[in-house]
Tab-separated table of C-alpha atoms and ligand atoms in Angstrom:
chain	number	residue	atom	x	y	z
A	705	UNK	CA	0.000	0.000	0.000
A	706	UNK	CA	2.632	2.518	1.030
A	707	UNK	CA	4.840	1.522	-1.915
A	708	UNK	CA	1.952	2.311	-4.216
A	709	UNK	CA	1.419	5.728	-2.615
A	710	UNK	CA	5.152	6.371	-2.977
A	711	UNK	CA	5.042	5.531	-6.646
A	712	UNK	CA	2.074	7.843	-7.248
A	713	UNK	CA	4.008	10.651	-5.577
A	714	UNK	CA	7.034	10.041	-7.771
A	715	UNK	CA	4.915	10.083	-10.898
A	716	UNK	CA	3.350	13.378	-9.846
A	717	UNK	CA	6.755	14.845	-9.055
A	718	UNK	CA	8.080	13.732	-12.424
A	719	UNK	CA	5.122	15.394	-14.142
A	720	UNK	CA	5.816	18.628	-12.294
A	721	UNK	CA	9.450	18.571	-13.348
A	722	UNK	CA	8.492	17.897	-16.958
A	723	UNK	CA	6.117	20.861	-16.858
A	724	UNK	CA	8.835	23.024	-15.348
A	725	UNK	CA	11.178	21.950	-18.124
A	726	UNK	CA	8.693	23.086	-20.757
A	727	UNK	CA	8.202	26.364	-18.988
A	728	UNK	CA	11.860	26.991	-18.460
A	729	UNK	CA	12.262	28.080	-22.078
A	730	UNK	CA	13.103	31.747	-21.867
A	731	UNK	CA	12.375	31.918	-18.129
A	732	UNK	CA	14.645	31.485	-15.149
A	733	UNK	CA	12.310	29.418	-12.999
A	734	UNK	CA	12.285	26.930	-10.185
A	735	UNK	CA	10.011	23.882	-10.353
A	736	UNK	CA	6.356	24.763	-9.747
A	737	UNK	CA	4.687	23.064	-6.831
A	738	UNK	CA	2.031	20.649	-8.041
A	739	UNK	CA	-1.533	21.848	-7.505
A	740	UNK	CA	-3.008	20.530	-4.268
A	741	UNK	CA	-6.702	20.287	-3.414
A	742	UNK	CA	-7.921	23.574	-2.008
A	743	UNK	CA	-8.438	23.514	1.754
A	744	UNK	CA	-11.908	24.144	3.169
A	745	UNK	CA	-12.848	27.059	5.406
A	746	UNK	CA	-12.980	24.618	8.300
A	747	UNK	CA	-9.479	23.352	7.605
A	748	UNK	CA	-8.106	26.870	7.267
A	749	UNK	CA	-9.787	27.873	10.528
A	750	UNK	CA	-8.295	24.885	12.353
A	751	UNK	CA	-4.841	25.995	11.229
A	752	UNK	CA	-5.619	29.306	12.973
A	753	UNK	CA	-6.869	27.552	16.130
A	754	UNK	CA	-10.499	28.390	15.327
A	755	UNK	CA	-13.597	26.803	13.833
A	756	UNK	CA	-15.599	28.040	10.867
A	757	UNK	CA	-19.163	26.822	10.874
A	758	UNK	CA	-22.672	27.198	9.563
A	759	UNK	CA	-26.135	27.057	11.002
A	760	UNK	CA	-28.457	24.599	9.336
A	761	UNK	CA	-32.087	23.599	9.512
A	762	UNK	CA	-33.956	20.323	9.092
A	763	UNK	CA	-35.703	20.922	5.727
A	764	UNK	CA	-32.334	21.158	3.938
A	765	UNK	CA	-30.908	17.908	5.283
A	766	UNK	CA	-32.248	15.893	2.343
A	767	UNK	CA	-30.998	18.372	-0.286
A	768	UNK	CA	-27.925	16.603	-1.662
A	769	UNK	CA	-26.115	19.578	-3.277
A	770	UNK	CA	-26.678	21.503	-0.039
A	771	UNK	CA	-25.442	18.795	2.313
A	772	UNK	CA	-22.411	18.162	0.100
A	773	UNK	CA	-21.194	21.662	0.977
A	774	UNK	CA	-22.476	21.640	4.562
A	775	UNK	CA	-20.749	18.376	5.337
A	776	UNK	CA	-17.405	19.218	3.787
A	777	UNK	CA	-16.718	22.930	4.040
A	778	UNK	CA	-17.431	23.577	7.727
A	779	UNK	CA	-16.125	22.072	10.935
A	780	UNK	CA	-18.899	23.375	13.171
A	781	UNK	CA	-22.694	23.286	12.973
A	782	UNK	CA	-25.302	25.299	14.821
A	783	UNK	CA	-28.808	23.894	15.093
A	784	UNK	CA	-30.669	26.779	13.444
A	785	UNK	CA	-34.157	26.136	14.801
A	786	UNK	CA	-34.974	22.742	16.191
A	787	UNK	CA	-33.269	23.059	19.586
A	788	UNK	CA	-35.486	26.010	20.413
A	789	UNK	CA	-38.078	25.607	23.162
A	790	UNK	CA	-40.949	25.523	20.672
A	791	UNK	CA	-39.568	22.334	19.104
A	792	UNK	CA	-37.994	20.617	22.102
A	793	UNK	CA	-40.703	21.119	24.750
A	794	UNK	CA	-43.858	21.960	22.799
A	795	UNK	CA	-45.943	20.792	25.744
A	796	UNK	CA	-45.012	21.094	29.388
A	797	UNK	CA	-42.803	18.214	30.449
A	798	UNK	CA	-42.932	16.528	27.007
A	799	UNK	CA	-39.570	16.656	25.294
A	800	UNK	CA	-39.041	15.903	21.616
A	801	UNK	CA	-35.456	15.654	20.418
A	802	UNK	CA	-36.175	13.923	17.129
A	803	UNK	CA	-35.635	16.911	14.826
A	804	UNK	CA	-32.582	18.344	16.581
A	805	UNK	CA	-31.058	14.869	16.771
A	806	UNK	CA	-30.986	14.680	12.984
A	807	UNK	CA	-28.759	17.740	12.819
A	808	UNK	CA	-26.531	16.608	15.672
A	809	UNK	CA	-26.138	13.204	14.006
A	810	UNK	CA	-25.270	14.876	10.694
A	811	UNK	CA	-22.586	16.907	12.465
A	812	UNK	CA	-21.166	13.854	14.209
A	813	UNK	CA	-21.064	11.929	10.943
A	814	UNK	CA	-19.034	14.753	9.409
A	815	UNK	CA	-16.679	15.382	12.358
A	816	UNK	CA	-18.249	18.730	13.106
A	817	UNK	CA	-18.614	20.248	16.560
A	818	UNK	CA	-22.077	21.479	17.567
A	819	UNK	CA	-23.122	24.791	19.085
A	820	UNK	CA	-26.420	24.334	20.900
A	821	UNK	CA	-28.958	27.084	20.278
A	822	UNK	CA	-30.770	28.132	22.451
A	823	UNK	CA	-32.041	27.256	25.956
A	824	UNK	CA	-33.849	30.421	27.076
A	825	UNK	CA	-35.267	32.939	24.596
A	826	UNK	CA	-38.423	35.033	24.379
A	827	UNK	CA	-38.978	33.981	20.742
A	828	UNK	CA	-40.063	30.646	19.323
A	829	UNK	CA	-41.420	29.870	22.751
A	830	UNK	CA	-44.546	27.695	22.914
A	831	UNK	CA	-47.644	29.513	24.152
A	832	UNK	CA	-47.975	27.441	27.315
A	833	UNK	CA	-44.804	28.980	28.806
A	834	UNK	CA	-46.483	32.404	28.881
A	835	UNK	CA	-49.302	30.921	30.935
A	836	UNK	CA	-47.120	29.359	33.633
A	837	UNK	CA	-47.870	31.033	36.985
A	838	UNK	CA	-45.098	33.361	38.169
A	839	UNK	CA	-44.283	31.140	41.109
A	840	UNK	CA	-43.660	28.129	38.868
A	841	UNK	CA	-41.695	29.620	36.002
A	842	UNK	CA	-38.220	29.381	37.577
A	843	UNK	CA	-38.831	25.673	38.129
A	844	UNK	CA	-40.096	25.247	34.571
A	845	UNK	CA	-37.040	27.041	33.180
A	846	UNK	CA	-34.636	24.956	35.286
A	847	UNK	CA	-36.420	21.787	34.268
A	848	UNK	CA	-36.201	22.713	30.595
A	849	UNK	CA	-32.478	23.431	30.856
A	850	UNK	CA	-31.766	20.304	32.908
A	851	UNK	CA	-33.535	18.142	30.344
A	852	UNK	CA	-32.153	19.676	27.179
A	853	UNK	CA	-28.556	20.337	28.276
A	854	UNK	CA	-28.597	16.977	30.070
A	855	UNK	CA	-29.828	15.152	26.969
A	856	UNK	CA	-27.103	16.701	24.802
A	857	UNK	CA	-24.378	16.370	27.433
A	858	UNK	CA	-21.102	15.601	25.701
A	859	UNK	CA	-22.568	16.310	22.267
A	860	UNK	CA	-22.661	20.098	22.360
A	861	UNK	CA	-19.487	22.136	22.847
A	862	UNK	CA	-21.198	25.507	23.425
A	863	UNK	CA	-24.681	26.345	24.629
A	864	UNK	CA	-26.324	29.674	23.896
A	865	UNK	CA	-27.875	29.570	27.361
A	866	UNK	CA	-29.742	32.868	27.177
A	867	UNK	CA	-30.487	34.680	23.939
A	868	UNK	CA	-31.372	38.346	23.378
A	869	UNK	CA	-32.142	39.487	26.930
A	870	UNK	CA	-31.389	43.177	26.343
A	871	UNK	CA	-33.121	46.047	24.578
A	872	UNK	CA	-31.177	48.435	22.351
A	873	UNK	CA	-30.748	50.926	25.217
A	874	UNK	CA	-29.253	48.282	27.481
A	875	UNK	CA	-32.279	47.749	29.705
A	876	UNK	CA	-33.671	44.272	30.201
A	877	UNK	CA	-36.106	43.035	27.605
A	878	UNK	CA	-39.482	42.464	29.263
A	879	UNK	CA	-39.708	38.782	28.367
A	880	UNK	CA	-41.912	36.427	30.341
A	881	UNK	CA	-38.792	35.252	32.190
A	882	UNK	CA	-37.788	38.790	33.103
A	883	UNK	CA	-41.281	39.683	34.205
A	884	UNK	CA	-42.075	36.577	36.224
A	885	UNK	CA	-38.654	35.557	37.586
A	886	UNK	CA	-36.926	38.950	37.650
A	887	UNK	CA	-33.330	40.065	36.982
A	888	UNK	CA	-31.919	36.870	38.452
A	889	UNK	CA	-33.293	34.601	35.730
A	890	UNK	CA	-30.146	34.834	33.587
A	891	UNK	CA	-27.848	33.757	36.428
A	892	UNK	CA	-30.260	30.946	37.317
A	893	UNK	CA	-30.247	29.735	33.713
A	894	UNK	CA	-26.452	29.622	33.616
A	895	UNK	CA	-26.252	27.755	36.926
A	896	UNK	CA	-28.773	25.198	35.701
A	897	UNK	CA	-26.866	24.715	32.442
A	898	UNK	CA	-23.553	24.206	34.259
A	899	UNK	CA	-25.159	21.604	36.514
A	900	UNK	CA	-26.655	19.764	33.522
A	901	UNK	CA	-23.479	19.685	31.409
A	902	UNK	CA	-20.344	20.769	33.274
A	903	UNK	CA	-18.165	20.498	30.158
A	904	UNK	CA	-20.201	22.601	27.748
A	905	UNK	CA	-19.051	26.207	27.361
A	906	UNK	CA	-21.877	28.486	28.381
A	907	UNK	CA	-22.600	31.549	26.233
A	908	UNK	CA	-24.755	34.629	26.435
A	909	UNK	CA	-25.788	35.492	22.836
A	910	UNK	CA	-27.275	38.692	21.361
A	911	UNK	CA	-27.542	40.918	18.264
A	912	UNK	CA	-26.518	44.556	17.796
A	913	UNK	CA	-23.774	43.955	20.346
A	914	UNK	CA	-20.942	43.700	17.781
A	915	UNK	CA	-19.702	47.244	18.332
A	916	UNK	CA	-19.375	49.218	21.535
A	917	UNK	CA	-22.677	50.830	22.548
A	918	UNK	CA	-25.394	50.777	25.214
A	919	UNK	CA	-26.486	47.224	24.437
A	920	UNK	CA	-22.988	45.706	24.426
A	921	UNK	CA	-22.190	47.760	27.535
A	922	UNK	CA	-25.104	46.051	29.279
A	923	UNK	CA	-23.778	42.674	28.161
A	924	UNK	CA	-20.328	43.684	29.392
A	925	UNK	CA	-21.704	44.621	32.818
A	926	UNK	CA	-23.580	41.316	32.989
A	927	UNK	CA	-20.435	39.275	32.265
A	928	UNK	CA	-18.384	41.342	34.682
A	929	UNK	CA	-20.882	40.866	37.503
A	930	UNK	CA	-21.122	37.115	36.782
A	931	UNK	CA	-17.361	36.852	36.974
A	932	UNK	CA	-17.294	38.781	40.252
A	933	UNK	CA	-20.036	36.613	41.764
A	934	UNK	CA	-18.718	33.313	40.474
A	935	UNK	CA	-21.762	32.660	38.299
A	936	UNK	CA	-20.671	30.340	35.496
A	937	UNK	CA	-20.243	31.975	32.094
A	938	UNK	CA	-17.651	31.026	29.483
A	939	UNK	CA	-18.395	33.148	26.465
A	940	UNK	CA	-20.400	35.744	24.642
A	941	UNK	CA	-21.887	35.286	21.188
A	942	UNK	CA	-22.004	38.242	18.859
A	943	UNK	CA	-24.719	37.251	16.401
A	944	UNK	CA	-23.491	39.661	13.703
A	945	UNK	CA	-26.555	39.983	11.495
A	946	UNK	CA	-24.894	42.892	9.735
A	947	UNK	CA	-25.801	45.352	6.979
A	948	UNK	CA	-23.636	45.846	3.888
A	949	UNK	CA	-20.926	48.440	4.505
A	950	UNK	CA	-21.797	48.750	8.195
A	951	UNK	CA	-19.398	46.530	10.092
A	952	UNK	CA	-18.993	48.431	13.383
A	953	UNK	CA	-15.597	50.126	13.557
A	954	UNK	CA	-15.255	49.038	17.200
A	955	UNK	CA	-15.782	45.327	16.501
A	956	UNK	CA	-12.247	44.188	17.315
A	957	UNK	CA	-12.003	46.492	20.331
A	958	UNK	CA	-15.307	45.132	21.591
A	959	UNK	CA	-14.209	41.502	21.164
A	960	UNK	CA	-11.011	42.373	23.010
A	961	UNK	CA	-12.779	43.923	25.999
A	962	UNK	CA	-14.840	40.774	26.543
A	963	UNK	CA	-11.714	38.641	26.190
A	964	UNK	CA	-10.083	40.849	28.816
A	965	UNK	CA	-12.943	40.004	31.202
A	966	UNK	CA	-11.919	36.364	30.906
A	967	UNK	CA	-14.549	34.960	28.546
A	968	UNK	CA	-14.369	33.595	25.016
A	969	UNK	CA	-16.083	35.336	22.137
A	970	UNK	CA	-17.760	33.723	19.134
A	971	UNK	CA	-19.279	35.257	16.036
A	972	UNK	CA	-22.398	33.135	16.127
A	973	UNK	CA	-24.834	34.069	13.348
A	974	UNK	CA	-22.914	36.003	10.717
A	975	UNK	CA	-24.700	37.283	7.645
A	976	UNK	CA	-24.285	40.600	5.796
A	977	UNK	CA	-27.422	41.625	3.991
A	978	UNK	CA	-27.849	43.954	1.034
A	979	UNK	CA	-30.724	45.264	-1.019
A	980	UNK	CA	-31.312	42.717	-3.732
A	981	UNK	CA	-30.456	42.073	-6.493
A	982	UNK	CA	-26.741	41.762	-5.882
A	983	UNK	CA	-24.255	43.268	-8.294
A	984	UNK	CA	-20.476	43.318	-8.606
A	985	UNK	CA	-20.056	46.469	-6.489
A	986	UNK	CA	-22.223	45.126	-3.656
A	987	UNK	CA	-20.449	41.775	-3.821
A	988	UNK	CA	-17.098	43.544	-3.519
A	989	UNK	CA	-18.275	45.551	-0.496
A	990	UNK	CA	-19.653	42.399	1.089
A	991	UNK	CA	-16.329	40.655	0.559
A	992	UNK	CA	-14.594	43.555	2.314
A	993	UNK	CA	-17.071	43.301	5.189
A	994	UNK	CA	-16.641	39.547	5.606
A	995	UNK	CA	-12.874	40.042	5.544
A	996	UNK	CA	-13.111	42.716	8.233
A	997	UNK	CA	-15.179	40.485	10.514
A	998	UNK	CA	-12.861	37.509	10.013
A	999	UNK	CA	-9.758	39.600	10.665
A	1000	UNK	CA	-11.286	41.093	13.815
A	1001	UNK	CA	-11.874	37.604	15.195
A	1002	UNK	CA	-8.415	36.390	14.224
A	1003	UNK	CA	-6.857	39.412	15.924
A	1004	UNK	CA	-8.124	38.349	19.366
A	1005	UNK	CA	-6.913	34.990	20.677
A	1006	UNK	CA	-10.100	34.389	22.657
A	1007	UNK	CA	-12.307	34.790	19.591
A	1008	UNK	CA	-12.779	31.074	19.071
A	1009	UNK	CA	-14.728	30.822	15.845
A	1010	UNK	CA	-17.170	32.146	13.307
A	1011	UNK	CA	-20.528	30.715	12.277
A	1012	UNK	CA	-22.504	31.906	9.270
A	1013	UNK	CA	-26.289	31.821	9.662
A	1014	UNK	CA	-26.587	29.180	6.969
A	1015	UNK	CA	-24.206	29.435	4.042
A	1016	UNK	CA	-26.201	29.764	0.805
A	1017	UNK	CA	-28.339	32.717	-0.257
A	1018	UNK	CA	-31.056	30.262	-1.196
A	1019	UNK	CA	-31.402	29.126	2.427
A	1020	UNK	CA	-31.121	32.355	4.400
A	1021	UNK	CA	-33.696	33.733	6.842
A	1022	UNK	CA	-33.061	37.310	5.637
A	1023	UNK	CA	-35.486	37.699	2.672
A	1024	UNK	CA	-38.444	36.544	4.756
A	1025	UNK	CA	-37.682	38.915	7.634
A	1026	UNK	CA	-36.216	41.938	5.830
A	1027	UNK	CA	-38.271	42.388	2.627
A	1028	UNK	CA	-36.171	43.518	-0.348
A	1029	UNK	CA	-32.947	42.421	1.307
A	1030	UNK	CA	-30.913	39.248	1.022
A	1031	UNK	CA	-27.818	37.816	-0.701
A	1032	UNK	CA	-26.266	37.912	2.786
A	1033	UNK	CA	-24.175	34.744	2.705
A	1034	UNK	CA	-20.986	33.367	1.161
A	1035	UNK	CA	-22.483	31.009	-1.447
A	1036	UNK	CA	-25.155	31.918	-3.983
A	1037	UNK	CA	-28.424	30.009	-4.441
A	1038	UNK	CA	-26.673	27.484	-6.695
A	1039	UNK	CA	-23.850	26.841	-4.231
A	1040	UNK	CA	-21.309	28.849	-6.193
A	1041	UNK	CA	-18.727	30.536	-3.992
A	1042	UNK	CA	-19.210	34.316	-3.875
A	1043	UNK	CA	-16.483	36.953	-3.475
A	1044	UNK	CA	-17.309	36.966	0.250
A	1045	UNK	CA	-16.392	33.271	0.448
A	1046	UNK	CA	-12.996	34.054	-1.032
A	1047	UNK	CA	-12.528	37.021	1.284
A	1048	UNK	CA	-13.007	34.737	4.302
A	1049	UNK	CA	-10.835	32.093	2.664
A	1050	UNK	CA	-7.974	34.515	2.160
A	1051	UNK	CA	-8.386	36.112	5.603
A	1052	UNK	CA	-8.042	32.608	7.082
A	1053	UNK	CA	-4.756	32.220	5.222
A	1054	UNK	CA	-5.901	30.421	2.070
A	1055	UNK	CA	-4.536	31.245	-1.361
A	1056	UNK	CA	-7.206	31.472	-4.009
A	1057	UNK	CA	-6.394	29.504	-7.132
A	1058	UNK	CA	-9.776	29.139	-8.818
A	1059	UNK	CA	-12.507	31.470	-9.977
A	1060	UNK	CA	-15.627	30.721	-11.985
A	1061	UNK	CA	-18.013	32.961	-13.861
A	1062	UNK	CA	-21.043	32.068	-15.895
A	1063	UNK	CA	-22.424	34.200	-18.692
A	1064	UNK	CA	-25.166	33.575	-21.153
A	1065	UNK	CA	-24.223	33.554	-24.810
A	1066	UNK	CA	-26.090	33.807	-28.083
A	1067	UNK	CA	-29.302	31.913	-28.787
A	1068	UNK	CA	-29.893	31.148	-25.136
A	1069	UNK	CA	-26.776	29.011	-24.925
A	1070	UNK	CA	-24.283	29.599	-22.191
A	1071	UNK	CA	-20.860	28.608	-21.009
A	1072	UNK	CA	-18.966	28.671	-17.750
A	1073	UNK	CA	-15.282	29.499	-17.462
A	1074	UNK	CA	-13.311	28.204	-14.496
A	1075	UNK	CA	-9.863	29.735	-14.134
A	1076	UNK	CA	-7.347	27.795	-12.121
A	1077	UNK	CA	-3.701	28.300	-11.214
A	1078	UNK	CA	-2.197	24.827	-11.575
A	1079	UNK	CA	1.351	25.739	-10.631
A	1080	UNK	CA	3.193	28.769	-9.395
A	1081	UNK	CA	6.839	29.587	-8.816
A	1082	UNK	CA	8.989	32.643	-8.384
A	1083	UNK	CA	7.862	35.076	-11.085
A	1084	UNK	CA	5.961	32.536	-13.182
A	1085	UNK	CA	2.809	30.469	-13.182
A	1086	UNK	CA	0.852	27.978	-15.193
A	1087	UNK	CA	-2.913	28.108	-15.455
A	1088	UNK	CA	-5.847	26.386	-17.039
A	1089	UNK	CA	-9.342	27.514	-17.948
A	1090	UNK	CA	-12.109	24.948	-18.277
A	1091	UNK	CA	-14.939	25.961	-20.570
A	1092	UNK	CA	-18.144	24.127	-19.803
A	1093	UNK	CA	-21.246	24.235	-21.965
A	1094	UNK	CA	-23.914	24.407	-19.284
A	1095	UNK	CA	-26.833	24.728	-21.698
A	1096	UNK	CA	-28.905	22.039	-23.368
A	1097	UNK	CA	-27.712	23.018	-26.859
A	1098	UNK	CA	-24.319	22.321	-28.456
A	1099	UNK	CA	-22.107	25.375	-28.964
A	1100	UNK	CA	-19.796	25.925	-31.920
A	1101	UNK	CA	-17.356	28.432	-30.478
A	1102	UNK	CA	-16.396	30.280	-27.306
A	1103	UNK	CA	-14.363	33.215	-26.079
A	1104	UNK	CA	-13.030	33.667	-22.546
A	1105	UNK	CA	-11.954	37.096	-21.296
A	1106	UNK	CA	-10.359	38.423	-18.153
A	1107	UNK	CA	-8.146	41.266	-16.988
A	1108	UNK	CA	-4.600	40.559	-15.867
A	1109	UNK	CA	-3.471	42.102	-12.592
A	1110	UNK	CA	-0.650	44.620	-12.536
A	1111	UNK	CA	2.607	42.744	-13.071
A	1112	UNK	CA	0.948	39.755	-14.751
A	1113	UNK	CA	1.396	38.825	-18.420
A	1114	UNK	CA	0.638	35.760	-20.535
A	1115	UNK	CA	3.610	34.297	-22.367
A	1116	UNK	CA	2.082	31.289	-24.064
A	1117	UNK	CA	-1.391	29.838	-24.623
A	1118	UNK	CA	-2.273	26.395	-25.952
A	1119	UNK	CA	-5.608	24.978	-27.158
A	1120	UNK	CA	-6.797	28.550	-27.770
A	1121	UNK	CA	-5.889	31.771	-29.572
A	1122	UNK	CA	-4.784	34.732	-27.480
A	1123	UNK	CA	-5.562	38.370	-28.194
A	1124	UNK	CA	-4.194	40.875	-25.676
A	1125	UNK	CA	-5.037	44.537	-25.356
A	1126	UNK	CA	-2.978	45.911	-22.478
A	1127	UNK	CA	-4.054	43.905	-19.443
A	1128	UNK	CA	-7.303	42.757	-21.092
A	1129	UNK	CA	-6.881	39.287	-22.523
A	1130	UNK	CA	-9.231	37.303	-24.697
A	1131	UNK	CA	-8.805	33.646	-25.636
A	1132	UNK	CA	-10.851	32.256	-28.506
A	1133	UNK	CA	-11.199	28.533	-29.165
A	1134	UNK	CA	-8.692	26.878	-31.498
A	1135	UNK	CA	-10.174	25.514	-34.716
A	1136	UNK	CA	-10.439	22.005	-33.247
A	1137	UNK	CA	-12.094	22.679	-29.843
A	1138	UNK	CA	-14.823	25.247	-30.519
A	1139	UNK	CA	-17.619	22.685	-30.654
A	1140	UNK	CA	-18.737	21.579	-27.225
A	1141	UNK	CA	-21.711	19.290	-26.729
A	1142	UNK	CA	-24.469	20.172	-24.269
A	1143	UNK	CA	-23.088	19.553	-20.786
A	1144	UNK	CA	-19.580	18.954	-22.170
A	1145	UNK	CA	-16.352	20.789	-21.514
A	1146	UNK	CA	-12.957	21.587	-22.968
A	1147	UNK	CA	-9.986	23.527	-21.696
A	1148	UNK	CA	-7.015	25.645	-22.657
A	1149	UNK	CA	-3.787	26.302	-20.819
A	1150	UNK	CA	-1.285	29.071	-20.449
A	1151	UNK	CA	1.997	30.129	-18.926
A	1152	UNK	CA	2.392	33.585	-17.508
A	1153	UNK	CA	4.626	35.833	-15.467
A	1154	UNK	CA	3.772	37.737	-12.312
A	1155	UNK	CA	5.402	40.267	-10.022
A	1156	UNK	CA	4.329	41.193	-6.507
A	1157	UNK	CA	1.276	38.936	-6.318
A	1158	UNK	CA	-0.447	36.436	-8.568
A	1159	UNK	CA	-4.159	36.844	-7.838
A	1160	UNK	CA	-6.812	34.994	-9.776
A	1161	UNK	CA	-9.106	37.375	-11.676
A	1162	UNK	CA	-12.212	38.553	-9.853
A	1163	UNK	CA	-14.251	37.798	-12.968
A	1164	UNK	CA	-13.739	35.583	-16.004
A	1165	UNK	CA	-16.371	35.817	-18.700
A	1166	UNK	CA	-17.264	33.127	-21.183
A	1167	UNK	CA	-19.357	33.887	-24.241
A	1168	UNK	CA	-20.524	31.480	-26.895
A	1169	UNK	CA	-20.491	32.117	-30.608
B	65	XIL	C1	-34.139	32.515	13.004
B	65	XIL	C2	-34.219	31.361	12.026
B	65	XIL	O1	-33.139	31.446	11.127
B	65	XIL	C3	-35.528	31.380	11.288
B	65	XIL	O2	-35.638	30.222	10.468
B	65	XIL	C4	-36.670	31.391	12.279
B	65	XIL	O3	-37.897	31.524	11.582
B	65	XIL	C5	-36.504	32.551	13.235
B	65	XIL	O4	-35.237	32.480	13.867
B	65	XIL	N1	-31.368	35.415	16.140
B	65	XIL	C6	-31.307	34.126	16.580
B	65	XIL	C7	-31.748	33.028	15.707
B	65	XIL	O5	-30.778	33.898	17.672
B	65	XIL	O6	-32.289	31.961	16.427
B	65	XIL	C8	-32.726	33.491	14.664
B	65	XIL	O7	-32.984	32.409	13.777
B	65	XIL	C9	-32.185	34.681	13.939
B	65	XIL	C10	-31.957	35.832	14.889
């Protein structure tokens, strides 16, 4: 077995050397490293001592294209709905874990850690809880926590113990728990959760607490007083349901001040919404925003991970809650990676080597161009573009265009004809590979030079002819 692996490696190495030999004509180059599979966001996060996760919900678990991404790209899962009180204890004393279990089992099958969400919240609360007499509600809350956190003991790494207990001005939200149990309900919830699962990290989670302001100040005072009184709390969750171009400037400073109190911080429900439809400028701003959030977390050791509130624009809660807004996530509806995906990827230390753009051509036909750096060395690189006919009609010709970055040039193209106009390059099919059957693909290759950096183009267009 190992001999066979060794032989495969040697063959690959020999191929790389042969390629380098071809390239070496006219270029002083070292051997290019052979292209490796791109790491996932989860793998990149692990290398930074973090996790990168996604929330998910039960209806999507039988959607194969969806679960292919969910199960491979992330190393953490948050149960998006079905651990909420409404689902778990729909009737007093009757607990139903069947839905949440499906998500936890999915995570376990894919080596993903689970954030539990959420034990005590004013929303998605079954009606009967509002009718519990004041004198009984503390017992009901403790019983709920003991059951749920006890059931998932050892299976959940973090619990969002209490969710959204503050108003925007930092006063307590007048939830049924606040009104019937009083200020002490949060501390009681944390004590009950610690007793039920001593190893789970216990989080207070809220929105509009990402920057410094009255609401995050209230959360800060809560954590500080818990620490002083010895009430168990391990972390704060910044939900981070953000608006395009409005990442709070104090985000990193805010994360740091909680870390300085001695708790962990997690970005728990990240999405960055825009007015739809999306366009290139909004996508670029969103990428900047995702990068800013990721960098802020990476800058503080106690910021332990980031979770997006689902990962594909087709499965986001935003359009139903904020009419006219959406496109808030890092994959589009068809599970294509958006610029924001690549911004996170690069912030986590990944090097982007692939980009794909689809355009529609003449007569309703269309093609997709996927640009890929297959090898890179000091000052030079080799690349490949795959042209896929993603329509149901054969095409008879194609042209792929992109703009070279400053310092980049193309020295040689094969299986296509190059036309360059400054940094704008256009590659037309050769006379033998213009015809592509419906669903089929072909490719061309090139060798180029670079100086400074060798980014992949933000956009590659493919048009049919
Ligand atoms: C949202 C879910 O995504 C929706 O499917 C559901 O209808 C409502 O709740 N803050 C939270 C999450 O803590 O639980 C919310 O999730 C989004 C806002």
